[in-house]
């Protein structure tokens, strides 16, 4: 059995490698790496059994390495080393299935004990995998065939007549008793709070399978179709309770909102019609709260929004889109769990906003309405988060168009927006000159005249503000935060930060976390 030790401090790696009684704890081969990139290269060429990794590394943290390992499908037993005891690290470690968590400095004897237990865990994992391999292969094959059958049926590729269903079951090796059951069909939509990759989708699928088993789960982007035989539940209320418990479990374990559309059990011959109705419900009924909607029994949120086109118009004319987004967001996110708003309501809000947008653009030259509609995205009706993203884009685009109608009078505003969008870049005076086509000296003088501070000081100030947000909201190493905000060295970043905030970045994070 082998181990990979990863730390950006070579003395630490070498000290551990030379000081432990490796053979006694079951380790025959030791691999070393001093960065995330080197560790990735080792994983690409060798099957690693145990990973001992430092969390705080400047070029890819231990958390980032673990996320990469899980995404690539590797399964070593993982132990983290860190100089800091932080709940956020522990939370990430649990999410990434870490075996143990050791604070530095630690006694070598204590570290040997942790690694020894990790070796036993790895041996147990390998034995368990070997025992289950043959049985899992057959079970997985049948589940795949059953999933393909249901997918083809619900998509209308298999006729719903009994004879046709019997032939399909026989051809696909599906148990014939499948046709004798009634079936519960659920359409589950996910509104993720962060980017959802294949690992997260598999985790969602596993939770559904455990909560609703035995169930057939079909995955289509952010929509899951769950098919369950009626023999699993006493009656529809029992199924409804189980569905509610399942979506709450998902919400507690995986960041996001989960909206389930369900209906009473139906014979397999009626499954296509029920599925079409649930699909229509999902397209017509919107919410941002985790909810379970029962087809034909759910209720509409009827409160009228307090939107005023003139207020939105004034905000956009002032080049401040935030009141518009805040107004719409407040209404849409106030929908109580279990209630929905209709697609027509979303369209009404869309049309109201476009009236305000056209009113603003008309002030600046009577734009062609076809040109104005270019900023309306096709997918704004997919979900409330998609609609809110469209609102943000359309208001920002409107403000940008207003700015483009003026030249020198709005040059400072254009430069400020460009600075905010490119804080991680160098932002030289020549680069900013190219943005507004003004001489660097004139631009600097104009900027100081309109803002009261120099261009260089403003850039540094905004970089510090961006760093402050990351210090509070993330666990990123301070060196990475500095780089993301355009500081070429952590020393210069720390000096500028202390000049502005009268404390170091570490002190700021500790105080305002």
GROMACS .gro file of C-alpha atoms in nm:
model
  513
    1UNK     CA    1   0.000   0.000   0.000
    2UNK     CA    2   0.128   0.351  -0.081
    3UNK     CA    3   0.083   0.709   0.040
    4UNK     CA    4   0.115   1.049  -0.129
    5UNK     CA    5   0.232   1.337   0.096
    6UNK     CA    6   0.147   1.685  -0.040
    7UNK     CA    7   0.273   2.010   0.116
    8UNK     CA    8   0.424   2.327  -0.031
    9UNK     CA    9   0.696   2.311   0.237
   10UNK     CA   10   0.954   2.047   0.131
   11UNK     CA   11   1.098   2.027   0.484
   12UNK     CA   12   0.759   1.924   0.618
   13UNK     CA   13   0.716   1.655   0.349
   14UNK     CA   14   1.067   1.518   0.400
   15UNK     CA   15   1.032   1.527   0.778
   16UNK     CA   16   0.718   1.315   0.771
   17UNK     CA   17   0.860   1.080   0.506
   18UNK     CA   18   1.176   1.011   0.710
   19UNK     CA   19   1.032   0.999   1.062
   20UNK     CA   20   0.742   0.754   1.060
   21UNK     CA   21   0.764   0.374   1.094
   22UNK     CA   22   0.604   0.312   0.757
   23UNK     CA   23   0.642  -0.065   0.730
   24UNK     CA   24   0.487  -0.116   1.073
   25UNK     CA   25   0.171   0.071   0.971
   26UNK     CA   26   0.143  -0.103   0.634
   27UNK     CA   27   0.294   0.151   0.391
   28UNK     CA   28   0.551   0.023   0.142
   29UNK     CA   29   0.580   0.318  -0.100
   30UNK     CA   30   0.594   0.693  -0.032
   31UNK     CA   31   0.521   0.950  -0.302
   32UNK     CA   32   0.591   1.322  -0.256
   33UNK     CA   33   0.445   1.637  -0.411
   34UNK     CA   34   0.496   2.004  -0.333
   35UNK     CA   35   0.199   2.156  -0.517
   36UNK     CA   36  -0.146   2.067  -0.645
   37UNK     CA   37  -0.008   2.035  -0.999
   38UNK     CA   38   0.259   1.785  -0.893
   39UNK     CA   39  -0.001   1.586  -0.696
   40UNK     CA   40  -0.228   1.569  -1.000
   41UNK     CA   41   0.060   1.430  -1.205
   42UNK     CA   42   0.116   1.154  -0.946
   43UNK     CA   43  -0.254   1.061  -0.948
   44UNK     CA   44  -0.249   1.048  -1.329
   45UNK     CA   45   0.029   0.788  -1.330
   46UNK     CA   46  -0.027   0.590  -1.007
   47UNK     CA   47  -0.319   0.450  -0.809
   48UNK     CA   48  -0.286   0.623  -0.471
   49UNK     CA   49  -0.418   0.447  -0.158
   50UNK     CA   50  -0.366   0.716   0.109
   51UNK     CA   51  -0.343   1.093   0.061
   52UNK     CA   52  -0.188   1.312   0.334
   53UNK     CA   53  -0.236   1.672   0.222
   54UNK     CA   54  -0.183   2.021   0.362
   55UNK     CA   55  -0.486   2.252   0.316
   56UNK     CA   56  -0.311   2.590   0.293
   57UNK     CA   57  -0.105   2.589  -0.027
   58UNK     CA   58  -0.056   2.895  -0.247
   59UNK     CA   59  -0.099   2.733  -0.591
   60UNK     CA   60  -0.408   2.520  -0.534
   61UNK     CA   61  -0.531   2.445  -0.183
   62UNK     CA   62  -0.587   2.101  -0.035
   63UNK     CA   63  -0.963   2.157  -0.073
   64UNK     CA   64  -0.914   2.230  -0.445
   65UNK     CA   65  -0.703   1.915  -0.483
   66UNK     CA   66  -0.970   1.707  -0.311
   67UNK     CA   67  -1.241   1.849  -0.537
   68UNK     CA   68  -1.031   1.758  -0.840
   69UNK     CA   69  -0.969   1.406  -0.704
   70UNK     CA   70  -1.341   1.343  -0.652
   71UNK     CA   71  -1.428   1.494  -0.992
   72UNK     CA   72  -1.176   1.265  -1.163
   73UNK     CA   73  -1.316   0.958  -0.989
   74UNK     CA   74  -1.014   0.873  -0.771
   75UNK     CA   75  -1.090   0.724  -0.430
   76UNK     CA   76  -0.793   0.740  -0.191
   77UNK     CA   77  -0.844   0.758   0.183
   78UNK     CA   78  -0.774   1.127   0.250
   79UNK     CA   79  -0.623   1.297   0.555
   80UNK     CA   80  -0.592   1.675   0.579
   81UNK     CA   81  -0.313   1.864   0.755
   82UNK     CA   82  -0.363   2.227   0.853
   83UNK     CA   83  -0.228   2.492   1.087
   84UNK     CA   84  -0.575   2.636   1.145
   85UNK     CA   85  -0.883   2.487   1.308
   86UNK     CA   86  -1.174   2.620   1.105
   87UNK     CA   87  -1.531   2.500   1.081
   88UNK     CA   88  -1.537   2.585   0.709
   89UNK     CA   89  -1.249   2.344   0.645
   90UNK     CA   90  -1.423   2.074   0.843
   91UNK     CA   91  -1.743   2.133   0.647
   92UNK     CA   92  -1.562   2.103   0.313
   93UNK     CA   93  -1.379   1.797   0.438
   94UNK     CA   94  -1.704   1.621   0.526
   95UNK     CA   95  -1.854   1.713   0.190
   96UNK     CA   96  -1.551   1.567   0.013
   97UNK     CA   97  -1.556   1.245   0.220
   98UNK     CA   98  -1.232   1.308   0.404
   99UNK     CA   99  -1.117   1.036   0.649
  100UNK     CA  100  -0.954   1.254   0.916
  101UNK     CA  101  -0.834   1.606   0.993
  102UNK     CA  102  -0.502   1.669   1.176
  103UNK     CA  103  -0.380   2.001   1.316
  104UNK     CA  104  -0.014   2.099   1.267
  105UNK     CA  105   0.220   2.064   1.440
  106UNK     CA  106   0.134   1.713   1.552
  107UNK     CA  107   0.324   1.432   1.719
  108UNK     CA  108   0.456   1.176   1.471
  109UNK     CA  109   0.314   0.899   1.688
  110UNK     CA  110  -0.034   1.054   1.662
  111UNK     CA  111   0.007   1.088   1.287
  112UNK     CA  112   0.111   0.723   1.264
  113UNK     CA  113  -0.207   0.625   1.445
  114UNK     CA  114  -0.425   0.820   1.198
  115UNK     CA  115  -0.244   0.675   0.895
  116UNK     CA  116  -0.264   0.323   1.041
  117UNK     CA  117  -0.641   0.359   1.070
  118UNK     CA  118  -0.653   0.496   0.715
  119UNK     CA  119  -0.468   0.186   0.590
  120UNK     CA  120  -0.731  -0.038   0.753
  121UNK     CA  121  -1.006   0.171   0.600
  122UNK     CA  122  -0.848   0.138   0.255
  123UNK     CA  123  -0.818  -0.239   0.293
  124UNK     CA  124  -1.184  -0.264   0.396
  125UNK     CA  125  -1.290  -0.050   0.099
  126UNK     CA  126  -1.100  -0.270  -0.146
  127UNK     CA  127  -1.245  -0.588   0.001
  128UNK     CA  128  -1.598  -0.449  -0.004
  129UNK     CA  129  -1.559  -0.336  -0.363
  130UNK     CA  130  -1.434  -0.679  -0.470
  131UNK     CA  131  -1.723  -0.862  -0.301
  132UNK     CA  132  -1.989  -0.644  -0.458
  133UNK     CA  133  -1.846  -0.609  -0.806
  134UNK     CA  134  -2.020  -0.901  -0.976
  135UNK     CA  135  -2.360  -0.847  -0.813
  136UNK     CA  136  -2.349  -0.472  -0.877
  137UNK     CA  137  -2.271  -0.524  -1.243
  138UNK     CA  138  -2.588  -0.726  -1.297
  139UNK     CA  139  -2.802  -0.497  -1.081
  140UNK     CA  140  -2.670  -0.187  -1.254
  141UNK     CA  141  -2.735  -0.342  -1.595
  142UNK     CA  142  -3.097  -0.416  -1.504
  143UNK     CA  143  -3.149  -0.068  -1.361
  144UNK     CA  144  -3.009   0.081  -1.680
  145UNK     CA  145  -3.244  -0.130  -1.891
  146UNK     CA  146  -3.539  -0.032  -1.672
  147UNK     CA  147  -3.443   0.337  -1.692
  148UNK     CA  148  -3.416   0.317  -2.072
  149UNK     CA  149  -3.760   0.152  -2.086
  150UNK     CA  150  -3.923   0.428  -1.879
  151UNK     CA  151  -3.741   0.703  -2.065
  152UNK     CA  152  -3.861   0.568  -2.400
  153UNK     CA  153  -4.215   0.521  -2.269
  154UNK     CA  154  -4.252   0.868  -2.115
  155UNK     CA  155  -4.103   1.035  -2.422
  156UNK     CA  156  -4.368   0.865  -2.640
  157UNK     CA  157  -4.132   0.627  -2.819
  158UNK     CA  158  -4.321   0.317  -2.694
  159UNK     CA  159  -4.696   0.275  -2.755
  160UNK     CA  160  -4.902   0.255  -2.434
  161UNK     CA  161  -5.111  -0.044  -2.549
  162UNK     CA  162  -5.071  -0.361  -2.342
  163UNK     CA  163  -4.945  -0.581  -2.629
  164UNK     CA  164  -4.680  -0.328  -2.727
  165UNK     CA  165  -4.568  -0.289  -2.364
  166UNK     CA  166  -4.542  -0.668  -2.323
  167UNK     CA  167  -4.325  -0.694  -2.634
  168UNK     CA  168  -4.100  -0.412  -2.515
  169UNK     CA  169  -4.058  -0.571  -2.171
  170UNK     CA  170  -3.967  -0.906  -2.330
  171UNK     CA  171  -3.721  -0.747  -2.576
  172UNK     CA  172  -3.553  -0.542  -2.302
  173UNK     CA  173  -3.546  -0.814  -2.036
  174UNK     CA  174  -3.780  -0.618  -1.807
  175UNK     CA  175  -3.976  -0.816  -1.547
  176UNK     CA  176  -4.336  -0.862  -1.677
  177UNK     CA  177  -4.488  -0.780  -1.336
  178UNK     CA  178  -4.386  -0.421  -1.409
  179UNK     CA  179  -4.705  -0.393  -1.614
  180UNK     CA  180  -4.929  -0.507  -1.329
  181UNK     CA  181  -4.842  -0.222  -1.092
  182UNK     CA  182  -4.973   0.129  -1.071
  183UNK     CA  183  -4.699   0.391  -1.069
  184UNK     CA  184  -4.621   0.718  -0.899
  185UNK     CA  185  -4.444   0.963  -1.130
  186UNK     CA  186  -4.254   1.265  -1.000
  187UNK     CA  187  -4.095   1.550  -1.194
  188UNK     CA  188  -3.823   1.709  -0.977
  189UNK     CA  189  -3.666   2.039  -1.079
  190UNK     CA  190  -3.347   2.172  -0.919
  191UNK     CA  191  -3.266   2.540  -0.877
  192UNK     CA  192  -2.896   2.513  -0.778
  193UNK     CA  193  -2.726   2.787  -0.575
  194UNK     CA  194  -2.395   2.706  -0.739
  195UNK     CA  195  -2.265   2.531  -1.047
  196UNK     CA  196  -2.376   2.169  -1.038
  197UNK     CA  197  -2.140   1.914  -1.193
  198UNK     CA  198  -2.180   1.540  -1.246
  199UNK     CA  199  -2.070   1.462  -0.889
  200UNK     CA  200  -2.350   1.674  -0.741
  201UNK     CA  201  -2.604   1.523  -0.982
  202UNK     CA  202  -2.499   1.173  -0.882
  203UNK     CA  203  -2.531   1.272  -0.517
  204UNK     CA  204  -2.885   1.399  -0.580
  205UNK     CA  205  -2.971   1.078  -0.763
  206UNK     CA  206  -2.837   0.866  -0.476
  207UNK     CA  207  -3.040   1.057  -0.218
  208UNK     CA  208  -3.356   1.019  -0.427
  209UNK     CA  209  -3.292   0.647  -0.469
  210UNK     CA  210  -3.239   0.598  -0.095
  211UNK     CA  211  -3.544   0.806   0.001
  212UNK     CA  212  -3.791   0.668  -0.253
  213UNK     CA  213  -3.659   0.316  -0.308
  214UNK     CA  214  -3.720   0.106  -0.496
  215UNK     CA  215  -3.737   0.377  -0.763
  216UNK     CA  216  -3.623   0.435  -1.119
  217UNK     CA  217  -3.452   0.774  -1.149
  218UNK     CA  218  -3.401   0.941  -1.487
  219UNK     CA  219  -3.174   1.247  -1.517
  220UNK     CA  220  -3.223   1.524  -1.773
  221UNK     CA  221  -3.001   1.826  -1.699
  222UNK     CA  222  -3.150   1.986  -1.383
  223UNK     CA  223  -3.469   1.778  -1.404
  224UNK     CA  224  -3.509   1.434  -1.247
  225UNK     CA  225  -3.794   1.194  -1.328
  226UNK     CA  226  -3.870   0.952  -1.044
  227UNK     CA  227  -4.088   0.647  -1.110
  228UNK     CA  228  -4.201   0.438  -0.810
  229UNK     CA  229  -4.436   0.137  -0.786
  230UNK     CA  230  -4.748   0.188  -0.574
  231UNK     CA  231  -4.668  -0.119  -0.359
  232UNK     CA  232  -4.399   0.088  -0.186
  233UNK     CA  233  -4.657   0.316  -0.021
  234UNK     CA  234  -4.984   0.265   0.168
  235UNK     CA  235  -5.165   0.534  -0.030
  236UNK     CA  236  -5.111   0.869  -0.203
  237UNK     CA  237  -5.090   1.074   0.123
  238UNK     CA  238  -4.810   0.838   0.232
  239UNK     CA  239  -4.630   0.899  -0.100
  240UNK     CA  240  -4.683   1.275  -0.063
  241UNK     CA  241  -4.525   1.272   0.284
  242UNK     CA  242  -4.230   1.068   0.156
  243UNK     CA  243  -4.184   1.314  -0.134
  244UNK     CA  244  -4.183   1.612   0.104
  245UNK     CA  245  -3.929   1.441   0.329
  246UNK     CA  246  -3.709   1.367   0.029
  247UNK     CA  247  -3.696   1.726  -0.102
  248UNK     CA  248  -3.621   1.859   0.247
  249UNK     CA  249  -3.338   1.606   0.280
  250UNK     CA  250  -3.196   1.723  -0.053
  251UNK     CA  251  -3.222   2.086   0.053
  252UNK     CA  252  -3.039   2.016   0.381
  253UNK     CA  253  -2.758   1.817   0.220
  254UNK     CA  254  -2.701   1.979  -0.120
  255UNK     CA  255  -2.724   2.354  -0.175
  256UNK     CA  256  -3.027   2.443  -0.385
  257UNK     CA  257  -3.404   2.457  -0.402
  258UNK     CA  258  -3.603   2.150  -0.508
  259UNK     CA  259  -3.949   2.166  -0.666
  260UNK     CA  260  -4.137   1.837  -0.702
  261UNK     CA  261  -4.446   1.792  -0.918
  262UNK     CA  262  -4.641   1.476  -0.831
  263UNK     CA  263  -4.973   1.304  -0.906
  264UNK     CA  264  -5.167   1.003  -0.771
  265UNK     CA  265  -5.059   0.658  -0.888
  266UNK     CA  266  -5.172   0.555  -1.238
  267UNK     CA  267  -5.165   0.238  -1.451
  268UNK     CA  268  -4.865   0.216  -1.680
  269UNK     CA  269  -5.094   0.269  -1.979
  270UNK     CA  270  -5.172   0.621  -1.846
  271UNK     CA  271  -4.815   0.709  -1.747
  272UNK     CA  272  -4.749   0.916  -2.060
  273UNK     CA  273  -5.056   1.134  -2.003
  274UNK     CA  274  -4.967   1.190  -1.636
  275UNK     CA  275  -4.609   1.276  -1.728
  276UNK     CA  276  -4.727   1.530  -1.987
  277UNK     CA  277  -4.948   1.696  -1.725
  278UNK     CA  278  -4.658   1.715  -1.478
  279UNK     CA  279  -4.436   1.862  -1.750
  280UNK     CA  280  -4.698   2.125  -1.822
  281UNK     CA  281  -4.725   2.202  -1.449
  282UNK     CA  282  -4.348   2.251  -1.432
  283UNK     CA  283  -4.363   2.490  -1.729
  284UNK     CA  284  -4.656   2.694  -1.596
  285UNK     CA  285  -4.600   2.704  -1.218
  286UNK     CA  286  -4.303   2.893  -1.073
  287UNK     CA  287  -4.152   2.926  -0.728
  288UNK     CA  288  -3.808   2.964  -0.570
  289UNK     CA  289  -3.896   2.782  -0.248
  290UNK     CA  290  -3.849   2.407  -0.203
  291UNK     CA  291  -4.202   2.274  -0.255
  292UNK     CA  292  -4.408   1.969  -0.351
  293UNK     CA  293  -4.693   2.047  -0.592
  294UNK     CA  294  -4.979   1.797  -0.632
  295UNK     CA  295  -5.126   1.818  -0.980
  296UNK     CA  296  -5.474   1.973  -0.961
  297UNK     CA  297  -5.450   2.048  -0.588
  298UNK     CA  298  -5.179   2.316  -0.566
  299UNK     CA  299  -5.261   2.685  -0.517
  300UNK     CA  300  -5.159   3.005  -0.693
  301UNK     CA  301  -4.992   3.299  -0.519
  302UNK     CA  302  -5.232   3.580  -0.605
  303UNK     CA  303  -5.079   3.887  -0.441
  304UNK     CA  304  -5.039   4.163  -0.698
  305UNK     CA  305  -4.686   4.305  -0.736
  306UNK     CA  306  -4.634   4.672  -0.648
  307UNK     CA  307  -4.437   4.762  -0.961
  308UNK     CA  308  -4.429   5.114  -1.104
  309UNK     CA  309  -4.285   5.173  -1.450
  310UNK     CA  310  -4.198   5.534  -1.372
  311UNK     CA  311  -3.989   5.438  -1.068
  312UNK     CA  312  -3.800   5.182  -1.277
  313UNK     CA  313  -3.756   5.438  -1.554
  314UNK     CA  314  -3.613   5.694  -1.311
  315UNK     CA  315  -3.372   5.436  -1.166
  316UNK     CA  316  -3.244   5.339  -1.511
  317UNK     CA  317  -3.212   5.702  -1.618
  318UNK     CA  318  -2.999   5.750  -1.305
  319UNK     CA  319  -2.791   5.455  -1.424
  320UNK     CA  320  -2.876   5.259  -1.109
  321UNK     CA  321  -3.034   4.921  -1.203
  322UNK     CA  322  -3.029   4.787  -0.847
  323UNK     CA  323  -3.373   4.921  -0.739
  324UNK     CA  324  -3.533   4.743  -1.035
  325UNK     CA  325  -3.369   4.409  -0.960
  326UNK     CA  326  -3.434   4.446  -0.587
  327UNK     CA  327  -3.804   4.527  -0.646
  328UNK     CA  328  -3.860   4.224  -0.871
  329UNK     CA  329  -3.645   3.993  -0.659
  330UNK     CA  330  -3.834   4.088  -0.342
  331UNK     CA  331  -4.168   3.999  -0.500
  332UNK     CA  332  -4.059   3.670  -0.658
  333UNK     CA  333  -3.872   3.543  -0.353
  334UNK     CA  334  -4.163   3.621  -0.120
  335UNK     CA  335  -4.376   3.339  -0.263
  336UNK     CA  336  -4.456   3.106   0.031
  337UNK     CA  337  -4.359   2.741   0.009
  338UNK     CA  338  -4.637   2.538  -0.154
  339UNK     CA  339  -4.771   2.828  -0.363
  340UNK     CA  340  -4.678   2.917  -0.720
  341UNK     CA  341  -4.703   3.203  -0.966
  342UNK     CA  342  -4.796   3.143  -1.327
  343UNK     CA  343  -4.599   3.182  -1.648
  344UNK     CA  344  -4.838   3.464  -1.743
  345UNK     CA  345  -4.732   3.656  -1.431
  346UNK     CA  346  -4.366   3.623  -1.532
  347UNK     CA  347  -4.458   3.752  -1.879
  348UNK     CA  348  -4.644   4.047  -1.723
  349UNK     CA  349  -4.334   4.142  -1.524
  350UNK     CA  350  -4.124   4.102  -1.838
  351UNK     CA  351  -4.354   4.331  -2.039
  352UNK     CA  352  -4.363   4.590  -1.758
  353UNK     CA  353  -3.984   4.603  -1.745
  354UNK     CA  354  -3.953   4.626  -2.123
  355UNK     CA  355  -4.192   4.924  -2.118
  356UNK     CA  356  -3.953   5.095  -1.877
  357UNK     CA  357  -3.651   4.999  -2.088
  358UNK     CA  358  -3.806   5.134  -2.409
  359UNK     CA  359  -3.905   5.452  -2.226
  360UNK     CA  360  -3.546   5.507  -2.114
  361UNK     CA  361  -3.393   5.426  -2.452
  362UNK     CA  362  -3.641   5.655  -2.624
  363UNK     CA  363  -3.499   5.943  -2.422
  364UNK     CA  364  -3.166   5.873  -2.591
  365UNK     CA  365  -3.269   5.860  -2.953
  366UNK     CA  366  -3.588   5.657  -3.020
  367UNK     CA  367  -3.428   5.314  -3.067
  368UNK     CA  368  -3.579   5.053  -3.294
  369UNK     CA  369  -3.786   4.814  -3.083
  370UNK     CA  370  -3.635   4.518  -3.265
  371UNK     CA  371  -3.294   4.634  -3.152
  372UNK     CA  372  -3.425   4.675  -2.798
  373UNK     CA  373  -3.565   4.321  -2.791
  374UNK     CA  374  -3.221   4.183  -2.869
  375UNK     CA  375  -3.140   4.194  -2.499
  376UNK     CA  376  -3.434   3.967  -2.410
  377UNK     CA  377  -3.288   3.618  -2.358
  378UNK     CA  378  -3.482   3.320  -2.494
  379UNK     CA  379  -3.455   3.119  -2.172
  380UNK     CA  380  -3.593   3.378  -1.929
  381UNK     CA  381  -3.903   3.160  -1.877
  382UNK     CA  382  -3.706   2.852  -1.768
  383UNK     CA  383  -3.721   2.935  -1.397
  384UNK     CA  384  -3.733   3.227  -1.155
  385UNK     CA  385  -3.349   3.232  -1.118
  386UNK     CA  386  -3.320   3.244  -1.499
  387UNK     CA  387  -3.572   3.529  -1.508
  388UNK     CA  388  -3.386   3.723  -1.237
  389UNK     CA  389  -3.063   3.675  -1.432
  390UNK     CA  390  -3.238   3.814  -1.739
  391UNK     CA  391  -3.360   4.115  -1.536
  392UNK     CA  392  -3.004   4.180  -1.424
  393UNK     CA  393  -2.871   4.153  -1.779
  394UNK     CA  394  -3.140   4.369  -1.939
  395UNK     CA  395  -3.109   4.649  -1.682
  396UNK     CA  396  -2.728   4.648  -1.703
  397UNK     CA  397  -2.744   4.651  -2.083
  398UNK     CA  398  -2.986   4.944  -2.074
  399UNK     CA  399  -2.755   5.140  -1.845
  400UNK     CA  400  -2.460   5.060  -2.075
  401UNK     CA  401  -2.652   5.190  -2.375
  402UNK     CA  402  -2.728   5.513  -2.193
  403UNK     CA  403  -2.360   5.553  -2.110
  404UNK     CA  404  -2.264   5.498  -2.474
  405UNK     CA  405  -2.481   5.793  -2.579
  406UNK     CA  406  -2.250   6.034  -2.394
  407UNK     CA  407  -1.872   6.065  -2.435
  408UNK     CA  408  -1.657   6.280  -2.209
  409UNK     CA  409  -1.939   6.343  -1.962
  410UNK     CA  410  -1.958   5.968  -1.883
  411UNK     CA  411  -1.596   5.871  -1.944
  412UNK     CA  412  -1.532   5.839  -1.570
  413UNK     CA  413  -1.838   5.615  -1.527
  414UNK     CA  414  -1.719   5.392  -1.811
  415UNK     CA  415  -1.372   5.368  -1.658
  416UNK     CA  416  -1.519   5.287  -1.315
  417UNK     CA  417  -1.730   5.005  -1.461
  418UNK     CA  418  -1.428   4.873  -1.651
  419UNK     CA  419  -1.219   4.880  -1.332
  420UNK     CA  420  -1.487   4.686  -1.140
  421UNK     CA  421  -1.505   4.424  -1.417
  422UNK     CA  422  -1.127   4.379  -1.442
  423UNK     CA  423  -0.989   4.414  -1.088
  424UNK     CA  424  -0.774   4.105  -1.135
  425UNK     CA  425  -0.591   4.255  -1.436
  426UNK     CA  426  -0.305   4.506  -1.447
  427UNK     CA  427  -0.529   4.809  -1.531
  428UNK     CA  428  -0.256   5.036  -1.667
  429UNK     CA  429  -0.329   5.395  -1.773
  430UNK     CA  430  -0.276   5.302  -2.138
  431UNK     CA  431  -0.530   5.020  -2.105
  432UNK     CA  432  -0.788   5.257  -1.956
  433UNK     CA  433  -0.707   5.512  -2.225
  434UNK     CA  434  -0.805   5.256  -2.490
  435UNK     CA  435  -1.141   5.205  -2.317
  436UNK     CA  436  -1.253   5.571  -2.342
  437UNK     CA  437  -1.011   5.700  -2.610
  438UNK     CA  438  -0.878   5.983  -2.394
  439UNK     CA  439  -0.515   6.085  -2.329
  440UNK     CA  440  -0.389   5.925  -2.002
  441UNK     CA  441  -0.301   6.261  -1.845
  442UNK     CA  442  -0.639   6.410  -1.934
  443UNK     CA  443  -0.821   6.099  -1.811
  444UNK     CA  444  -0.634   6.113  -1.478
  445UNK     CA  445  -0.717   6.480  -1.430
  446UNK     CA  446  -1.082   6.424  -1.527
  447UNK     CA  447  -1.109   6.128  -1.291
  448UNK     CA  448  -0.971   6.325  -0.994
  449UNK     CA  449  -1.200   6.618  -1.079
  450UNK     CA  450  -1.517   6.404  -1.077
  451UNK     CA  451  -1.434   6.160  -0.795
  452UNK     CA  452  -1.204   6.360  -0.568
  453UNK     CA  453  -0.930   6.092  -0.562
  454UNK     CA  454  -0.660   5.982  -0.801
  455UNK     CA  455  -0.716   5.702  -1.050
  456UNK     CA  456  -0.440   5.490  -0.894
  457UNK     CA  457  -0.579   5.532  -0.544
  458UNK     CA  458  -0.929   5.445  -0.663
  459UNK     CA  459  -0.809   5.121  -0.826
  460UNK     CA  460  -0.621   5.020  -0.510
  461UNK     CA  461  -0.923   5.107  -0.296
  462UNK     CA  462  -1.159   4.894  -0.508
  463UNK     CA  463  -0.913   4.605  -0.511
  464UNK     CA  464  -0.900   4.618  -0.133
  465UNK     CA  465  -1.282   4.624  -0.121
  466UNK     CA  466  -1.296   4.320  -0.347
  467UNK     CA  467  -1.043   4.144  -0.125
  468UNK     CA  468  -1.250   4.228   0.185
  469UNK     CA  469  -1.553   4.056   0.037
  470UNK     CA  470  -1.353   3.740  -0.038
  471UNK     CA  471  -1.192   3.741   0.307
  472UNK     CA  472  -1.535   3.736   0.469
  473UNK     CA  473  -1.728   3.518   0.223
  474UNK     CA  474  -1.471   3.250   0.130
  475UNK     CA  475  -1.194   3.030   0.270
  476UNK     CA  476  -0.953   3.117  -0.012
  477UNK     CA  477  -0.590   3.160   0.096
  478UNK     CA  478  -0.491   3.524   0.136
  479UNK     CA  479  -0.231   3.486  -0.139
  480UNK     CA  480  -0.499   3.375  -0.387
  481UNK     CA  481  -0.731   3.660  -0.281
  482UNK     CA  482  -0.447   3.905  -0.346
  483UNK     CA  483  -0.386   3.759  -0.693
  484UNK     CA  484  -0.755   3.761  -0.783
  485UNK     CA  485  -0.773   4.131  -0.705
  486UNK     CA  486  -0.472   4.230  -0.911
  487UNK     CA  487  -0.194   4.248  -0.650
  488UNK     CA  488   0.132   4.111  -0.781
  489UNK     CA  489   0.270   4.019  -0.438
  490UNK     CA  490   0.116   3.932  -0.105
  491UNK     CA  491   0.356   4.171   0.071
  492UNK     CA  492   0.236   4.469  -0.132
  493UNK     CA  493  -0.124   4.357  -0.084
  494UNK     CA  494  -0.079   4.334   0.294
  495UNK     CA  495   0.084   4.677   0.308
  496UNK     CA  496  -0.191   4.846   0.105
  497UNK     CA  497  -0.462   4.662   0.299
  498UNK     CA  498  -0.323   4.776   0.634
  499UNK     CA  499  -0.288   5.133   0.507
  500UNK     CA  500  -0.659   5.139   0.419
  501UNK     CA  501  -0.811   4.926   0.696
  502UNK     CA  502  -0.558   4.971   0.983
  503UNK     CA  503  -0.530   4.593   1.019
  504UNK     CA  504  -0.382   4.302   0.828
  505UNK     CA  505  -0.594   4.080   0.598
  506UNK     CA  506  -0.577   3.800   0.854
  507UNK     CA  507  -0.694   4.029   1.132
  508UNK     CA  508  -0.977   4.158   0.913
  509UNK     CA  509  -1.097   3.805   0.831
  510UNK     CA  510  -1.085   3.705   1.198
  511UNK     CA  511  -1.273   4.016   1.310
  512UNK     CA  512  -1.553   4.024   1.052
  513UNK     CA  513  -1.595   3.656   0.971
   0.00000   0.00000   0.00000
